[in-house]
Amino acid sequence: MQIRDLPYPDPGIPDARSGPRFLLWLGRSQLGGQIKAVCWGLLHFTGIAGLSVGAGLAVQAVIDRSGGRLAFAGGFIALCGAAIAIGDTMLHRTAVTNWITAAARVQQLLARKTAQLGAALTRRVAAGEVVAVSTGDVEKIGWFVEALSRFLAAVIAIVLICIGLLLYLPELGTLVAVGVPVLAVAVLPLLPRAAQRADVQREKAGKATELASDTVAGLRVLRGIGGEELFLGRYRAASQEVRKAAVRSARMWSLISAIQVLLPGIMLISVIWYGARLVLDGRIEVGGLVTVYSAVTLLLFPLRHFEEIAMAYSFSRPSAKRAARVLSLERTAFEDERGGLDDARPTGELYDPATGLRAPSGLLTAVVCGDPDAAGRLAERLGGHAADEEKSASVLLGGVALDDLPLDAARASVLVQDKDPVLLSGTLTELLDIPASGAVDPEKALAAAQCGDVLDALIQASVDGSGDPMRSRITERGRSLSGGQRQRLALARSLVTDPEVLVLDEPTSAVDSHTEARIAQSVKELRAGRTTVVFASSPLLLDHADRVVFIHEGQVSAVGLHRELVRDDPGYRAVVTRETEDEQSETETTAGQKQIMTPASARAREEIEESA
């Protein structure tokens, strides 16, 4: 795979059981690129090792006054220089290609998982963590993949050099062969602590990124209540924690670097001292000493890759762990005797076995739930986005389990709009240019969502002077619009899609009561003949529903019309009217007194009339 061939036709199925397993899978997936990098690295390091041999031959030729051998040594050194240049260039090229292609593979995997999970992703994983994985973590994972091939080439080169020195000069080769492994493993006891400090740094950085993301997302609201300084102070404190953690991590890595300089220096001095004794004793030649000295000096270069691979793994392991956590998220799947279905889209009643909720086909069903979090989880389950910890049976649409459907068919059959929908940047035309049935055009959807003032605002904000709101640009996440305007545009987008079942979670919580009543009536008319489920507690919206379902403690408690349930069900009345327990008791007492006093009052009235 070359950079020009990106993106991958299929990034593959990752092993997301853990961070190390994900890194191993990623390395195996790019085995061809890794082998190329190792080969070019061997050429590079072989050229470096050859310089020491050429230097020794040249020195010995000068001592022996042999012009032929000196010329041979010069040619050999020139050949080694060419090998170094070609090997280093191609190694860098191949290694960087491995880095970029690995990062691209991870990004494609994350994008695919995001498309599969949709809005449920940010409910299971914090938004700041998703941002950290898709940006900084991807680069660190690519760094490890790139460093791995150069490390393997360095290991092979070091082994070959040590074997060559043992065969060339056993006296000094033995010292080098023993000392190099000691140098390679000397810092291993420090790596767990360095990795631990790096994990702490990455964790704090992820929390700071999450805090920054939340602060920016809520900046409009924070300014309205004067709370931006409070959150900015929290971010300053979080960033200082990141700085302190980074300094502690850097101290440990500086200690590792110091050891990597100190120990090779000690070994180099030992080789020179012992080699000089051997030369004085006449046991080796001066050229042999120069060769060994040069080889030991040049060995320090491939030894640096041991430190680099340790740093790359320490930084990439937590990044890979976070990426694996995101990639391991799956839709709940409950297979039955059918063994899966084709791409046909089922129709009919929507039924949730866990709560007993039924939404008849073609009707507007309102769901009232006293717990907003429970309502959000139920909305997710109705769309096949059940949380990992939920092991309840799949929701049925027309008797067919959503988890048995192909993903595309399930998404097209049931669309869930959560209470905080996201608007992507672009023009209004691009926002509404989405897969849809074609039965609802954007103008009807915008009218049903009561977006008239939104269109006026977009015309005023238009910079091209066209006066066409459909060509006006919407800023990132619709930050230039109010919360109610964003909510209505998101509702219009959902109406344009026109799915078989549309699930809306508090679609009018940010609009005024007059607009809310008009939206309820318009949506009911536009969705006539389609199944619509609305999670709400507003009486204005509930009064337009064909049927209302009251969920209490995770089960259906009552079903009926809004006015009937308000009159007959105290629990429903308490949720919808926001009655406290004392107010509810007072209401029940007053109602009971009226029932008791009414006959007595009638008799008293009759006695008074008879006396008169």
Coordinates of C-alpha atoms in Angstrom, one line a residue:
M1 CA 0.0 0.0 0.0
Q2 CA 1.3 3.4 -1.1
I3 CA 0.2 6.8 0.0
R4 CA -1.3 7.5 -3.4
D5 CA -3.5 4.4 -3.0
L6 CA -5.3 5.6 0.1
P7 CA -8.0 5.2 1.3
Y8 CA -8.0 1.5 1.8
P9 CA -10.8 -0.3 0.0
D10 CA -11.3 -2.3 3.2
P11 CA -9.3 -1.4 6.3
G12 CA -10.1 -4.9 7.8
I13 CA -11.5 -6.2 11.0
P14 CA -9.3 -5.1 13.9
D15 CA -8.4 -7.2 17.0
A16 CA -9.8 -4.7 19.5
R17 CA -9.5 -7.0 22.6
S18 CA -6.7 -4.9 24.0
G19 CA -4.2 -2.2 23.1
P20 CA -1.2 -4.5 22.5
R21 CA -3.4 -6.9 20.5
F22 CA -4.5 -4.0 18.3
L23 CA -0.9 -2.9 17.7
L24 CA 0.0 -6.5 16.8
W25 CA -2.9 -6.7 14.4
L26 CA -1.9 -3.4 12.8
G27 CA 1.7 -4.6 12.3
R28 CA 0.5 -7.8 10.7
S29 CA -1.8 -5.9 8.4
Q30 CA 1.1 -4.0 7.1
L31 CA 3.6 -6.9 6.9
G32 CA 4.7 -6.0 3.4
G33 CA 5.7 -2.5 4.3
Q34 CA 7.4 -3.7 7.4
I35 CA 9.5 -6.2 5.5
K36 CA 10.5 -3.5 3.0
A37 CA 11.6 -1.2 5.8
V38 CA 13.6 -3.9 7.5
C39 CA 15.5 -4.7 4.3
W40 CA 16.3 -1.1 3.6
G41 CA 17.3 -0.7 7.2
L42 CA 19.7 -3.6 7.0
L43 CA 21.3 -2.1 3.9
H44 CA 21.7 1.2 5.8
F45 CA 23.2 -0.4 9.0
T46 CA 25.4 -2.8 6.9
G47 CA 26.9 0.3 5.2
I48 CA 27.5 1.8 8.7
A49 CA 29.2 -1.3 9.9
G50 CA 31.3 -1.5 6.7
L51 CA 32.8 1.9 7.5
S52 CA 34.6 0.5 10.5
V53 CA 36.0 -2.3 8.4
G54 CA 37.1 0.2 5.7
A55 CA 38.7 2.4 8.3
G56 CA 40.7 -0.4 9.8
L57 CA 41.9 -1.6 6.4
A58 CA 42.9 1.9 5.5
V59 CA 44.9 2.4 8.8
Q60 CA 46.6 -0.9 8.5
A61 CA 47.5 -0.2 4.8
V62 CA 49.1 3.1 5.7
I63 CA 51.1 1.3 8.5
D64 CA 52.2 -1.4 6.0
R65 CA 52.8 1.2 3.3
S66 CA 50.6 -0.7 0.8
G67 CA 49.1 1.6 -1.8
G68 CA 47.0 -1.2 -3.4
R69 CA 45.3 -2.0 -0.1
L70 CA 44.8 1.7 0.7
A71 CA 43.0 2.1 -2.7
F72 CA 40.9 -0.9 -2.0
A73 CA 40.0 0.5 1.4
G74 CA 39.0 3.8 -0.2
G75 CA 36.8 2.1 -2.7
F76 CA 35.2 -0.1 0.0
I77 CA 34.4 3.0 2.1
A78 CA 32.9 4.8 -1.0
L79 CA 30.7 1.7 -1.6
C80 CA 29.6 1.7 2.1
G81 CA 28.8 5.4 1.8
A82 CA 26.6 4.7 -1.2
A83 CA 24.8 1.9 0.7
I84 CA 24.3 4.3 3.7
A85 CA 22.8 7.0 1.5
I86 CA 20.5 4.7 -0.5
G87 CA 19.5 2.6 2.5
D88 CA 18.8 5.7 4.7
T89 CA 16.8 7.4 2.0
M90 CA 14.6 4.4 1.2
L91 CA 14.3 3.4 4.9
H92 CA 13.0 6.9 5.7
R93 CA 10.6 6.8 2.7
T94 CA 9.3 3.4 3.5
A95 CA 9.0 4.0 7.3
V96 CA 7.1 7.2 6.8
T97 CA 4.8 5.4 4.3
N98 CA 4.2 2.8 7.0
W99 CA 3.4 5.6 9.5
I100 CA 0.9 7.4 7.2
T101 CA -0.8 4.3 6.0
A102 CA -1.1 2.9 9.5
A103 CA -2.6 6.2 10.7
A104 CA -5.0 6.2 7.7
R105 CA -6.1 2.7 8.5
V106 CA -6.9 3.6 12.1
Q107 CA -8.8 6.7 11.0
Q108 CA -10.8 4.7 8.5
L109 CA -11.7 2.1 11.2
L110 CA -12.8 4.9 13.5
A111 CA -14.8 6.6 10.8
R112 CA -16.5 3.3 10.0
K113 CA -17.3 2.6 13.6
T114 CA -18.6 6.2 14.0
A115 CA -21.0 5.6 11.1
Q116 CA -22.1 2.3 12.5
L117 CA -22.9 3.7 16.0
G118 CA -24.0 7.1 15.1
A119 CA -25.1 9.4 18.0
A120 CA -24.7 6.4 20.4
L121 CA -20.9 6.7 20.2
T122 CA -20.7 9.9 22.2
R123 CA -23.0 8.4 24.8
R124 CA -20.7 5.5 25.4
V125 CA -17.4 7.3 25.0
A126 CA -16.8 10.9 26.0
A127 CA -16.6 13.4 23.1
G128 CA -13.1 14.6 24.2
E129 CA -11.8 11.0 24.2
V130 CA -13.2 10.5 20.7
V131 CA -11.4 13.7 19.5
A132 CA -8.1 12.6 21.2
V133 CA -8.3 9.1 19.6
S134 CA -9.0 10.5 16.1
T135 CA -6.2 13.1 16.3
G136 CA -3.2 12.7 18.6
D137 CA -3.6 9.0 19.3
V138 CA -3.7 8.1 15.6
E139 CA -0.3 9.8 15.2
K140 CA 1.2 7.9 18.1
I141 CA 0.0 4.6 16.9
G142 CA 1.5 5.3 13.5
W143 CA 4.8 6.3 15.2
F144 CA 5.1 2.9 16.8
V145 CA 4.4 1.1 13.5
E146 CA 7.0 3.2 11.8
A147 CA 9.6 2.8 14.6
L148 CA 9.1 -1.0 14.8
S149 CA 10.6 -1.7 11.4
R150 CA 13.7 0.4 12.1
F151 CA 14.1 -1.3 15.5
L152 CA 14.0 -4.8 13.9
A153 CA 16.6 -3.7 11.4
A154 CA 18.8 -2.3 14.2
V155 CA 18.5 -5.6 16.2
I156 CA 19.5 -7.7 13.2
A157 CA 22.4 -5.4 12.4
I158 CA 23.7 -5.4 16.0
V159 CA 23.6 -9.2 16.1
L160 CA 25.4 -9.5 12.8
I161 CA 28.1 -6.9 13.9
C162 CA 28.7 -8.7 17.2
I163 CA 29.0 -12.1 15.4
G164 CA 31.4 -10.5 12.9
L165 CA 33.6 -9.0 15.7
L166 CA 33.7 -12.4 17.4
L167 CA 35.0 -14.0 14.3
Y168 CA 37.4 -11.1 13.4
L169 CA 39.0 -10.5 16.8
P170 CA 37.8 -12.9 19.4
E171 CA 39.7 -11.0 22.1
L172 CA 37.8 -7.8 21.7
G173 CA 34.7 -9.3 20.1
T174 CA 33.8 -11.2 23.3
L175 CA 33.9 -7.9 25.3
V176 CA 31.6 -6.2 22.7
A177 CA 29.3 -9.2 22.4
V178 CA 28.8 -9.2 26.2
G179 CA 28.6 -5.5 26.6
V180 CA 26.0 -4.7 23.9
P181 CA 23.2 -6.8 25.3
V182 CA 23.8 -5.2 28.7
L183 CA 23.5 -1.8 27.1
A184 CA 20.3 -2.9 25.3
V185 CA 18.5 -4.1 28.5
A186 CA 20.0 -1.6 31.0
V187 CA 17.0 0.7 30.8
L188 CA 14.4 -2.1 31.0
P189 CA 13.8 -1.7 34.7
L190 CA 12.9 2.0 34.2
L191 CA 10.5 1.5 31.3
P192 CA 7.4 0.4 33.5
R193 CA 7.7 3.6 35.5
A194 CA 8.3 5.7 32.4
A195 CA 5.3 4.0 30.8
Q196 CA 3.1 4.6 33.9
R197 CA 4.0 8.3 33.9
A198 CA 3.3 8.5 30.2
D199 CA -0.1 6.9 30.8
V200 CA -0.9 9.5 33.5
Q201 CA 0.1 12.3 31.2
R202 CA -2.1 10.9 28.4
E203 CA -5.0 10.5 30.7
K204 CA -4.8 14.0 32.0
A205 CA -4.4 15.3 28.5
G206 CA -7.5 13.5 27.4
K207 CA -9.5 14.9 30.3
A208 CA -8.3 18.4 29.5
T209 CA -9.3 17.9 25.9
E210 CA -12.7 16.7 27.0
L211 CA -13.1 19.7 29.3
A212 CA -12.1 22.1 26.5
S213 CA -14.5 20.5 24.1
D214 CA -17.4 20.7 26.6
T215 CA -16.5 24.3 27.4
V216 CA -16.4 25.4 23.7
A217 CA -19.7 23.5 23.0
G218 CA -21.4 25.3 25.9
L219 CA -19.7 28.7 25.5
R220 CA -22.9 30.4 24.4
V221 CA -24.8 29.2 27.4
L222 CA -21.8 30.0 29.7
R223 CA -21.7 33.5 28.5
G224 CA -25.4 33.9 29.1
I225 CA -25.0 33.0 32.8
G226 CA -21.6 34.5 33.3
G227 CA -19.9 31.2 33.9
E228 CA -17.2 31.3 31.3
E229 CA -14.5 32.4 33.7
L230 CA -15.3 29.5 36.1
F231 CA -14.9 26.9 33.3
L232 CA -11.8 28.7 31.9
G233 CA -10.3 28.5 35.4
R234 CA -11.0 24.8 35.5
Y235 CA -9.3 24.3 32.1
R236 CA -6.3 26.3 33.3
A237 CA -6.1 24.0 36.3
A238 CA -6.4 20.9 34.1
S239 CA -3.8 22.2 31.7
Q240 CA -1.4 22.8 34.6
E241 CA -2.0 19.2 35.7
V242 CA -1.0 18.1 32.2
R243 CA 2.1 20.2 32.3
K244 CA 3.2 18.7 35.6
A245 CA 2.6 15.2 34.4
A246 CA 4.5 15.9 31.2
V247 CA 7.5 17.3 33.2
R248 CA 7.5 14.1 35.4
S249 CA 7.4 11.9 32.3
A250 CA 10.2 13.9 30.7
R251 CA 12.4 13.6 33.7
M252 CA 12.2 9.8 33.5
W253 CA 12.9 9.8 29.8
S254 CA 15.9 12.1 30.3
L255 CA 17.2 9.6 32.9
I256 CA 16.8 6.8 30.4
S257 CA 18.6 8.9 27.8
A258 CA 21.5 9.7 30.2
I259 CA 21.9 6.0 30.9
Q260 CA 22.0 5.4 27.2
V261 CA 24.9 7.8 26.9
L262 CA 26.8 6.8 30.0
L263 CA 26.9 3.1 29.6
P264 CA 28.1 3.1 26.0
G265 CA 30.7 5.6 26.9
I266 CA 32.0 3.3 29.7
M267 CA 32.0 0.3 27.2
L268 CA 33.9 2.4 24.6
I269 CA 36.6 3.4 27.1
S270 CA 36.9 -0.2 28.2
V271 CA 37.4 -1.4 24.6
I272 CA 40.0 1.2 23.9
W273 CA 41.9 0.5 27.1
Y274 CA 41.8 -3.3 26.6
G275 CA 42.6 -3.0 22.9
A276 CA 45.6 -0.8 23.5
R277 CA 47.0 -3.4 25.9
L278 CA 46.5 -6.1 23.2
V279 CA 48.3 -3.9 20.6
L280 CA 51.2 -3.3 23.0
D281 CA 51.5 -7.0 23.6
G282 CA 51.5 -7.6 19.9
R283 CA 48.4 -9.8 20.0
I284 CA 46.4 -7.6 17.5
E285 CA 47.3 -5.1 14.9
V286 CA 46.6 -1.4 15.0
G287 CA 44.1 -1.7 12.1
G288 CA 42.2 -4.3 14.1
L289 CA 41.9 -2.0 17.1
V290 CA 40.7 0.8 14.8
T291 CA 38.1 -1.6 13.3
V292 CA 36.7 -2.6 16.7
Y293 CA 36.7 0.9 18.0
S294 CA 34.9 2.2 14.9
A295 CA 32.4 -0.7 15.1
V296 CA 31.6 0.0 18.8
T297 CA 31.2 3.8 18.0
L298 CA 28.9 3.1 15.1
L299 CA 26.9 0.6 17.2
L300 CA 25.7 3.5 19.3
F301 CA 23.6 4.6 16.4
P302 CA 21.4 1.5 16.1
L303 CA 21.3 1.2 19.9
R304 CA 19.4 4.5 19.9
H305 CA 16.5 2.7 18.3
F306 CA 16.0 0.6 21.5
E307 CA 15.2 3.9 23.3
E308 CA 13.0 5.1 20.5
I309 CA 11.0 1.9 20.4
A310 CA 10.5 2.0 24.1
M311 CA 9.2 5.5 24.0
A312 CA 7.0 4.8 20.9
Y313 CA 5.5 1.8 22.7
S314 CA 5.0 3.6 25.9
F315 CA 3.2 6.4 24.2
S316 CA 1.3 4.3 21.7
R317 CA 0.0 1.7 24.1
P318 CA -2.5 3.9 25.9
S319 CA -3.4 5.4 22.6
A320 CA -4.0 1.9 21.1
K321 CA -6.0 1.0 24.3
R322 CA -8.3 4.0 23.7
A323 CA -8.7 3.2 20.0
A324 CA -9.4 -0.4 20.8
R325 CA -12.1 0.6 23.3
V326 CA -13.9 2.7 20.6
L327 CA -13.4 0.0 17.9
S328 CA -14.7 -2.7 20.2
L329 CA -18.1 -1.1 20.6
E330 CA -20.8 -3.0 18.8
R331 CA -24.5 -3.0 18.3
T332 CA -26.2 -5.6 20.5
A333 CA -26.9 -8.7 18.4
F334 CA -29.4 -11.4 19.4
E335 CA -29.6 -14.2 16.8
D336 CA -32.6 -16.5 16.7
E337 CA -33.7 -19.5 14.7
R338 CA -34.1 -17.3 11.6
G339 CA -30.4 -16.9 11.3
G340 CA -30.6 -13.4 9.8
L341 CA -32.8 -11.7 7.2
D342 CA -32.4 -10.2 3.8
D343 CA -32.3 -6.5 3.0
A344 CA -36.2 -6.2 3.0
R345 CA -37.3 -3.5 5.4
P346 CA -40.1 -4.6 7.8
T347 CA -43.1 -2.6 8.6
G348 CA -45.7 -2.7 11.3
E349 CA -45.9 -2.1 15.1
L350 CA -42.8 -1.2 17.0
Y351 CA -42.5 -3.3 20.2
D352 CA -40.0 -3.2 23.0
P353 CA -40.1 -6.5 25.1
A354 CA -38.0 -5.0 27.9
T355 CA -40.6 -2.3 28.8
G356 CA -43.7 -3.5 27.1
L357 CA -43.9 -0.3 25.0
R358 CA -46.0 -0.6 21.8
A359 CA -46.1 2.0 19.1
P360 CA -48.9 1.0 16.6
S361 CA -48.1 1.5 12.9
G362 CA -49.2 4.8 11.4
L363 CA -49.9 6.6 14.7
L364 CA -48.2 9.3 16.8
T365 CA -47.3 7.7 20.1
A366 CA -46.0 9.9 22.9
V367 CA -43.9 8.4 25.7
V368 CA -43.7 10.0 29.1
C369 CA -40.9 8.8 31.4
G370 CA -40.1 10.4 34.7
D371 CA -36.4 9.7 34.4
P372 CA -34.8 11.6 31.5
D373 CA -31.8 9.3 31.4
A374 CA -34.0 6.3 31.3
A375 CA -35.9 7.9 28.4
G376 CA -32.7 8.5 26.5
R377 CA -31.7 4.8 27.0
L378 CA -35.1 3.7 25.8
A379 CA -34.9 5.9 22.7
E380 CA -31.5 4.4 21.9
R381 CA -32.8 0.8 22.3
L382 CA -35.7 1.6 20.0
G383 CA -33.2 2.4 17.3
G384 CA -31.0 -0.6 17.9
H385 CA -28.4 1.4 19.9
A386 CA -28.7 -0.4 23.2
A387 CA -25.9 0.1 25.6
D388 CA -23.3 -2.7 26.1
E389 CA -24.4 -3.5 29.6
E390 CA -28.0 -4.0 28.4
K391 CA -28.8 -7.6 27.6
S392 CA -32.5 -7.3 27.0
A393 CA -34.2 -8.8 24.0
S394 CA -34.1 -6.8 20.7
V395 CA -36.8 -4.4 19.8
L396 CA -39.2 -5.8 17.2
L397 CA -40.6 -4.0 14.1
G398 CA -43.5 -5.8 12.6
G399 CA -42.4 -8.9 14.5
V400 CA -38.8 -8.7 13.2
A401 CA -35.9 -8.1 15.6
L402 CA -33.9 -5.0 14.7
D403 CA -30.7 -6.8 15.7
D404 CA -31.3 -9.4 13.0
L405 CA -31.5 -6.8 10.3
P406 CA -28.6 -5.7 8.2
L407 CA -27.2 -2.4 9.6
D408 CA -28.3 -0.3 6.6
A409 CA -31.8 -1.7 6.7
A410 CA -32.2 -1.1 10.4
R411 CA -31.0 2.4 10.1
A412 CA -33.4 3.1 7.2
S413 CA -36.3 1.6 9.1
V414 CA -35.9 3.3 12.4
L415 CA -34.4 6.8 12.8
V416 CA -33.6 8.1 16.3
Q417 CA -33.1 11.8 16.9
D418 CA -31.6 12.4 20.3
K419 CA -32.2 15.4 22.5
D420 CA -28.9 17.1 21.4
P421 CA -28.6 16.6 17.7
V422 CA -25.5 17.8 15.8
L423 CA -25.6 20.1 12.8
L424 CA -22.7 19.8 10.4
S425 CA -21.2 22.9 8.9
G426 CA -22.2 23.7 5.3
T427 CA -25.2 25.2 3.5
L428 CA -28.8 24.4 4.4
T429 CA -29.1 22.5 1.1
E430 CA -26.2 20.3 2.1
L431 CA -27.7 19.8 5.6
L432 CA -30.9 18.5 4.1
D433 CA -29.2 16.5 1.2
I434 CA -29.4 13.2 3.0
P435 CA -30.7 9.7 2.1
A436 CA -34.4 9.9 2.2
S437 CA -37.6 8.3 0.8
G438 CA -38.3 11.3 -1.4
A439 CA -41.8 11.6 -0.1
V440 CA -41.1 14.7 1.9
D441 CA -39.3 17.6 0.3
P442 CA -37.2 20.1 2.3
E443 CA -39.7 22.9 2.0
K444 CA -42.5 20.8 3.7
A445 CA -40.1 19.6 6.4
L446 CA -38.9 23.1 7.2
A447 CA -42.5 24.3 7.3
A448 CA -43.6 21.5 9.6
A449 CA -40.6 22.2 11.9
Q450 CA -41.7 25.9 12.0
C451 CA -38.3 27.1 10.7
G452 CA -39.5 30.4 9.2
D453 CA -37.5 32.6 11.6
V454 CA -34.5 30.3 11.1
L455 CA -34.6 31.0 7.3
D456 CA -34.9 34.7 8.0
A457 CA -31.9 34.6 10.2
L458 CA -29.9 32.7 7.6
I459 CA -30.8 35.3 5.0
Q460 CA -29.5 38.1 7.2
A461 CA -26.3 36.2 7.9
S462 CA -25.7 35.4 4.2
V463 CA -22.5 36.8 2.9
D464 CA -23.1 36.2 -0.8
G465 CA -26.1 38.5 -1.0
S466 CA -28.2 35.9 -2.8
G467 CA -31.1 36.1 -0.4
D468 CA -31.6 32.4 -0.7
P469 CA -31.6 30.8 2.8
M470 CA -30.8 27.4 1.2
R471 CA -27.5 28.7 0.1
S472 CA -26.6 30.3 3.4
R473 CA -23.8 28.6 5.4
I474 CA -24.4 27.1 8.8
T475 CA -21.4 27.3 11.1
E476 CA -19.9 24.3 12.9
R477 CA -22.5 22.6 15.1
G478 CA -24.8 25.6 14.2
R479 CA -23.2 27.8 16.9
S480 CA -24.5 31.0 15.2
L481 CA -28.1 29.8 15.9
S482 CA -30.0 29.6 19.1
G483 CA -30.7 26.3 20.7
G484 CA -34.3 26.3 19.6
Q485 CA -33.3 27.1 16.0
R486 CA -30.8 24.3 15.9
Q487 CA -33.4 21.9 17.3
R488 CA -35.9 22.8 14.7
L489 CA -33.4 22.4 11.8
A490 CA -32.5 19.0 13.2
L491 CA -36.2 18.1 13.3
A492 CA -36.6 19.2 9.7
R493 CA -33.6 17.0 8.7
S494 CA -35.3 14.0 10.4
L495 CA -38.6 14.7 8.7
V496 CA -36.9 14.9 5.3
T497 CA -35.5 11.4 5.8
D498 CA -39.1 10.1 6.2
P499 CA -38.2 6.7 7.8
E500 CA -40.7 4.0 8.6
V501 CA -40.4 4.8 12.3
L502 CA -39.2 8.1 13.6
V503 CA -38.1 8.3 17.2
L504 CA -37.8 11.9 18.6
D505 CA -36.3 12.5 22.1
E506 CA -37.6 15.9 23.4
P507 CA -37.7 17.5 20.0
T508 CA -39.2 20.8 21.2
S509 CA -37.6 21.3 24.6
A510 CA -35.8 24.5 23.5
V511 CA -38.8 26.3 21.8
D512 CA -41.6 28.4 23.2
S513 CA -45.0 27.0 23.9
H514 CA -46.8 28.6 21.0
T515 CA -44.2 27.2 18.5
E516 CA -44.3 23.9 20.2
A517 CA -48.0 23.5 19.7
R518 CA -47.8 24.3 16.0
I519 CA -44.9 21.9 15.6
A520 CA -46.9 19.1 17.2
Q521 CA -49.8 19.6 14.9
S522 CA -47.6 20.0 11.8
V523 CA -45.5 16.9 12.5
K524 CA -48.7 14.9 13.1
E525 CA -50.1 15.9 9.8
L526 CA -46.8 15.4 7.9
R527 CA -46.2 12.0 9.4
A528 CA -49.7 10.7 8.8
G529 CA -49.6 7.1 8.0
R530 CA -46.1 6.7 9.4
T531 CA -45.1 5.5 12.9
T532 CA -43.8 8.3 15.1
V533 CA -42.6 8.0 18.7
V534 CA -42.0 11.1 20.7
F535 CA -40.4 11.2 24.1
A536 CA -41.8 14.3 25.8
S537 CA -43.4 15.6 29.0
S538 CA -45.0 18.8 27.6
P539 CA -48.8 18.9 27.7
L540 CA -48.9 20.9 24.5
L541 CA -47.2 18.1 22.6
L542 CA -48.9 15.2 24.5
D543 CA -52.3 16.6 23.7
H544 CA -51.8 16.0 20.0
A545 CA -50.6 12.4 20.3
D546 CA -52.9 9.6 19.2
R547 CA -51.9 7.6 22.3
V548 CA -49.7 8.3 25.3
V549 CA -47.6 5.6 27.1
F550 CA -46.5 6.3 30.6
I551 CA -43.3 4.4 31.6
H552 CA -42.7 4.0 35.4
E553 CA -39.7 2.2 36.8
G554 CA -38.8 0.7 33.5
Q555 CA -42.2 -0.7 32.6
V556 CA -45.4 0.5 30.9
S557 CA -47.6 1.8 33.7
A558 CA -50.5 3.3 31.8
V559 CA -51.8 3.8 28.2
G560 CA -54.4 6.3 27.0
L561 CA -55.0 9.8 25.8
H562 CA -53.3 12.7 27.6
R563 CA -56.4 14.2 29.1
E564 CA -57.6 10.8 30.4
L565 CA -54.2 10.0 32.0
V566 CA -54.0 13.4 33.7
R567 CA -57.4 12.8 35.2
D568 CA -57.1 9.2 36.2
D569 CA -53.3 8.5 36.9
P570 CA -51.7 10.4 39.7
G571 CA -48.2 9.3 38.8
Y572 CA -48.6 10.5 35.2
R573 CA -50.1 13.7 36.4
A574 CA -47.2 14.3 38.8
V575 CA -44.6 13.9 35.9
V576 CA -46.5 16.0 33.4
T577 CA -47.7 18.8 35.7
R578 CA -44.5 18.7 37.9
E579 CA -46.5 18.3 41.1
T580 CA -44.5 17.6 44.2
E581 CA -45.5 14.9 46.6
D582 CA -47.2 17.3 49.0
E583 CA -49.1 18.9 46.1
Q584 CA -50.2 15.5 44.9
S585 CA -51.4 14.5 48.3
E586 CA -53.3 17.8 48.7
T587 CA -54.9 17.2 45.3
E588 CA -56.0 13.7 46.2
T589 CA -57.3 14.9 49.6
T590 CA -59.3 17.8 48.0
A591 CA -60.8 15.4 45.5
G592 CA -61.8 13.0 48.2
Q593 CA -63.4 15.7 50.3
K594 CA -65.4 16.8 47.3
Q595 CA -66.7 13.3 46.8
I596 CA -67.7 13.0 50.5
M597 CA -69.3 16.5 50.9
T598 CA -71.3 16.5 47.8
P599 CA -74.3 14.3 49.1
A600 CA -74.4 16.1 52.4
S601 CA -74.5 19.5 50.7
A602 CA -77.4 18.3 48.6
R603 CA -79.4 17.2 51.6
A604 CA -78.7 20.4 53.4
R605 CA -79.9 22.4 50.4
E606 CA -83.2 20.3 50.3
E607 CA -83.9 21.0 54.0
I608 CA -83.4 24.7 53.5
E609 CA -85.8 24.7 50.5
E610 CA -88.5 22.8 52.5
S611 CA -88.2 25.2 55.5
A612 CA -88.7 28.1 53.2

